[in-house]
């Protein structure tokens, strides 16, 4: 359709509320943003995906799970499959923006993100898990599963992108970025970005791009400790 598309929209203030998806959530838009699960302006306890979230937008951004507008979530857990595909915008599997925050983000499943054909902007990017610069950050990000990010070669691909603060980032699974303008496995990627402890006990692969990084920090970003 030509309007923003939502699979599930959570707008409530209930810290003990738990949302569990055991089925399939599909959302698509021809010209606007598409969201699988959207938490906005309130507080919920847990968001858990055990099923399939499939999101696409032909002309804008696609988000599997987005926490926005001062929304707060205690725990986000993906045990299923999240797939985001934007034709010309940006794509994120799990993202925090505009004052949104989460105490813990855990991926035990699969997150696939792609921008295709991406014919118009090298500023677009696709990310498995992103902590936006306008967010309130996350305390802990854990990947035990698989994150795959790719596009058609003229945008940015990230596995885990921290643009605010994450006290701890742990990878015990597989992160793969490929076929992009620049590829980043785990990145501290803004002047306000800070990762406290980064522990990699899994695999980070970045290849097939003009420039590829396994672990990356911008000049003004911070990673206080790395253990590989």
Coordinates of C-alpha atoms in Angstrom, one line a residue:
X1 CA 0.0 0.0 0.0
X2 CA 1.0 3.7 -0.2
X3 CA 0.9 4.2 3.6
X4 CA 3.1 3.1 6.5
X5 CA 2.6 -0.5 7.2
X6 CA 2.6 -2.1 10.7
X7 CA 2.5 -5.8 11.6
X8 CA 2.0 -5.1 15.3
X9 CA 2.0 -1.6 17.0
X10 CA 2.5 -1.5 20.8
X11 CA 1.6 1.8 22.4
X12 CA 1.0 1.1 26.1
X13 CA 2.7 1.7 29.4
X14 CA 2.8 -1.8 31.0
X15 CA 6.2 -2.9 32.3
X16 CA 5.0 -6.5 32.9
X17 CA 3.5 -6.9 29.4
X18 CA 5.0 -9.6 27.3
X19 CA 4.5 -9.9 23.6
X20 CA 5.3 -13.2 22.0
X21 CA 5.1 -14.0 18.2
X22 CA 4.9 -17.7 17.5
X23 CA 3.5 -17.3 14.0
X24 CA 4.1 -15.0 11.1
X25 CA 4.2 -11.2 10.8
X26 CA 4.2 -9.7 7.4
X27 CA 4.2 -6.0 6.5
X28 CA 4.9 -4.2 3.2
X29 CA 4.6 -0.7 1.7
X30 CA 5.0 0.6 -1.8
X31 CA 6.1 4.1 -0.8
X32 CA 6.4 4.4 3.0
X33 CA 8.1 2.7 5.9
X34 CA 7.2 -0.8 7.0
X35 CA 7.4 -2.2 10.5
X36 CA 7.1 -5.7 11.8
X37 CA 6.8 -4.9 15.5
X38 CA 6.7 -1.2 16.5
X39 CA 6.9 -0.1 20.2
X40 CA 6.1 3.6 20.7
X41 CA 6.0 6.0 23.6
X42 CA 5.5 3.7 26.5
X43 CA 7.1 0.7 28.4
X44 CA 6.7 -3.0 27.9
X45 CA 8.5 -5.9 29.5
X46 CA 9.5 -8.3 26.8
X47 CA 9.2 -8.7 23.1
X48 CA 9.9 -12.2 21.9
X49 CA 9.9 -13.5 18.3
X50 CA 9.8 -17.3 17.9
X51 CA 8.3 -17.2 14.4
X52 CA 8.8 -15.2 11.2
X53 CA 8.9 -11.5 10.7
X54 CA 9.0 -10.5 7.0
X55 CA 9.2 -6.8 6.2
X56 CA 9.6 -4.9 2.9
X57 CA 9.3 -1.4 1.4
X58 CA 9.7 -0.5 -2.2
X59 CA 10.6 3.2 -1.6
X60 CA 11.4 3.7 2.1
X61 CA 12.8 2.0 5.2
X62 CA 12.0 -1.5 6.5
X63 CA 12.3 -2.5 10.2
X64 CA 11.7 -5.9 11.8
X65 CA 11.5 -4.6 15.4
X66 CA 11.7 -0.8 16.1
X67 CA 11.6 0.9 19.5
X68 CA 10.8 4.5 19.0
X69 CA 9.7 7.8 20.5
X70 CA 10.9 7.2 24.1
X71 CA 9.6 3.6 24.0
X72 CA 11.3 1.3 26.6
X73 CA 11.6 -2.5 26.5
X74 CA 13.2 -4.6 29.1
X75 CA 14.2 -7.5 26.8
X76 CA 14.0 -8.2 23.1
X77 CA 14.7 -11.8 22.1
X78 CA 14.7 -13.2 18.5
X79 CA 14.6 -17.0 18.4
X80 CA 13.0 -17.1 14.9
X81 CA 13.7 -15.4 11.6
X82 CA 13.6 -11.6 10.9
X83 CA 13.9 -10.6 7.2
X84 CA 14.0 -6.9 6.1
X85 CA 14.2 -5.8 2.5
X86 CA 14.2 -2.2 1.3
X87 CA 14.4 -1.4 -2.4
X88 CA 15.9 2.1 -2.0
X89 CA 15.9 3.0 1.7
X90 CA 17.5 1.5 4.8
X91 CA 16.7 -1.7 6.6
X92 CA 17.2 -2.9 10.2
X93 CA 16.3 -6.2 11.9
X94 CA 16.2 -4.7 15.4
X95 CA 16.6 -1.0 16.0
X96 CA 16.4 1.7 18.7
X97 CA 15.6 5.3 17.7
X98 CA 14.3 8.7 19.0
X99 CA 14.7 8.1 22.7
X100 CA 13.9 4.3 22.5
X101 CA 15.9 2.0 24.7
X102 CA 16.2 -1.7 25.7
X103 CA 18.0 -3.3 28.6
X104 CA 18.9 -6.4 26.7
X105 CA 18.8 -7.5 23.1
X106 CA 19.4 -11.2 22.3
X107 CA 19.5 -12.8 18.9
X108 CA 19.4 -16.6 19.0
X109 CA 17.8 -16.9 15.6
X110 CA 18.5 -15.4 12.2
X111 CA 18.4 -11.8 11.1
X112 CA 18.6 -11.1 7.3
X113 CA 18.7 -7.6 5.9
X114 CA 19.1 -6.5 2.4
X115 CA 18.8 -3.4 0.3
X116 CA 18.1 -4.2 -3.3
X117 CA 18.3 -2.9 -6.0
X118 CA 19.4 0.3 -4.0
X119 CA 19.9 2.4 -7.1
X120 CA 20.0 5.9 -5.6
X121 CA 21.9 6.5 -2.4
X122 CA 25.2 5.6 -0.9
X123 CA 24.1 7.0 2.5
X124 CA 21.6 4.2 3.0
X125 CA 22.5 1.2 5.2
X126 CA 21.2 -2.1 6.4
X127 CA 21.9 -3.4 9.9
X128 CA 21.1 -6.5 11.8
X129 CA 20.9 -4.7 15.2
X130 CA 21.3 -1.0 15.5
X131 CA 21.4 1.4 18.4
X132 CA 20.6 4.8 16.8
X133 CA 22.4 8.0 17.8
X134 CA 19.0 9.5 18.9
X135 CA 18.2 6.5 21.1
X136 CA 18.9 6.0 24.8
X137 CA 21.1 3.0 24.1
X138 CA 21.1 -0.6 25.4
X139 CA 22.9 -2.2 28.3
X140 CA 23.7 -5.5 26.6
X141 CA 23.6 -6.9 23.1
X142 CA 24.1 -10.7 22.6
X143 CA 24.3 -12.6 19.3
X144 CA 24.2 -16.3 19.6
X145 CA 22.5 -16.8 16.2
X146 CA 23.2 -15.5 12.7
X147 CA 23.2 -12.0 11.3
X148 CA 23.5 -11.4 7.6
X149 CA 23.5 -7.9 6.0
X150 CA 24.1 -7.2 2.3
X151 CA 23.1 -4.9 -0.5
X152 CA 23.9 -4.3 -4.2
X153 CA 27.2 -2.7 -3.6
X154 CA 26.6 1.0 -3.2
X155 CA 25.4 1.3 0.4
X156 CA 26.6 0.3 3.9
X157 CA 26.1 -3.0 5.6
X158 CA 26.4 -3.6 9.4
X159 CA 26.0 -6.6 11.6
X160 CA 25.7 -4.7 14.9
X161 CA 25.9 -0.9 14.7
X162 CA 26.2 1.1 17.9
X163 CA 25.7 4.9 17.5
X164 CA 24.9 5.7 21.1
X165 CA 25.9 3.4 24.0
X166 CA 25.9 -0.3 24.7
X167 CA 27.7 -1.4 27.8
X168 CA 28.4 -4.9 26.6
X169 CA 28.3 -6.5 23.1
X170 CA 28.8 -10.2 22.9
X171 CA 29.0 -12.3 19.7
X172 CA 28.9 -16.1 20.2
X173 CA 27.3 -16.7 16.8
X174 CA 27.9 -15.7 13.2
X175 CA 27.9 -12.2 11.8
X176 CA 28.3 -11.7 8.0
X177 CA 28.3 -8.5 6.0
X178 CA 28.9 -8.7 2.2
X179 CA 28.4 -7.2 -1.2
X180 CA 28.2 -3.6 0.1
X181 CA 30.0 -0.3 -0.5
X182 CA 31.5 -0.7 3.0
X183 CA 30.9 -3.7 5.3
X184 CA 31.2 -3.7 9.1
X185 CA 30.8 -6.7 11.4
X186 CA 30.5 -4.7 14.7
X187 CA 30.9 -0.9 14.7
X188 CA 31.0 1.9 17.2
X189 CA 29.9 4.4 14.6
X190 CA 29.2 8.0 15.7
X191 CA 30.8 10.7 17.8
X192 CA 28.5 9.7 20.7
X193 CA 29.0 6.0 20.2
X194 CA 30.4 3.9 23.0
X195 CA 30.8 0.2 23.5
X196 CA 32.0 -0.7 27.0
X197 CA 33.1 -4.3 26.6
X198 CA 33.2 -6.2 23.3
X199 CA 33.6 -10.0 23.5
X200 CA 33.8 -12.1 20.3
X201 CA 33.7 -15.8 20.8
X202 CA 32.0 -16.5 17.4
X203 CA 32.7 -15.6 13.8
X204 CA 32.7 -12.2 12.2
X205 CA 33.0 -12.2 8.4
X206 CA 33.0 -9.1 6.1
X207 CA 33.8 -9.6 2.5
X208 CA 32.9 -8.7 -1.1
X209 CA 32.7 -5.0 -0.4
X210 CA 34.9 -2.1 -1.4
X211 CA 36.0 -1.8 2.2
X212 CA 35.4 -4.5 4.8
X213 CA 35.9 -4.4 8.6
X214 CA 35.4 -7.1 11.3
X215 CA 35.4 -4.7 14.2
X216 CA 35.4 -0.9 13.6
X217 CA 35.3 2.3 15.5
X218 CA 35.1 5.8 14.1
X219 CA 37.7 8.5 15.2
X220 CA 35.3 9.8 17.8
X221 CA 33.7 6.5 18.7
X222 CA 34.8 4.4 21.6
X223 CA 35.3 0.7 22.3
X224 CA 36.8 0.5 25.8
X225 CA 37.8 -3.2 25.8
X226 CA 37.9 -5.9 23.1
X227 CA 38.4 -9.6 23.8
X228 CA 38.6 -11.9 20.8

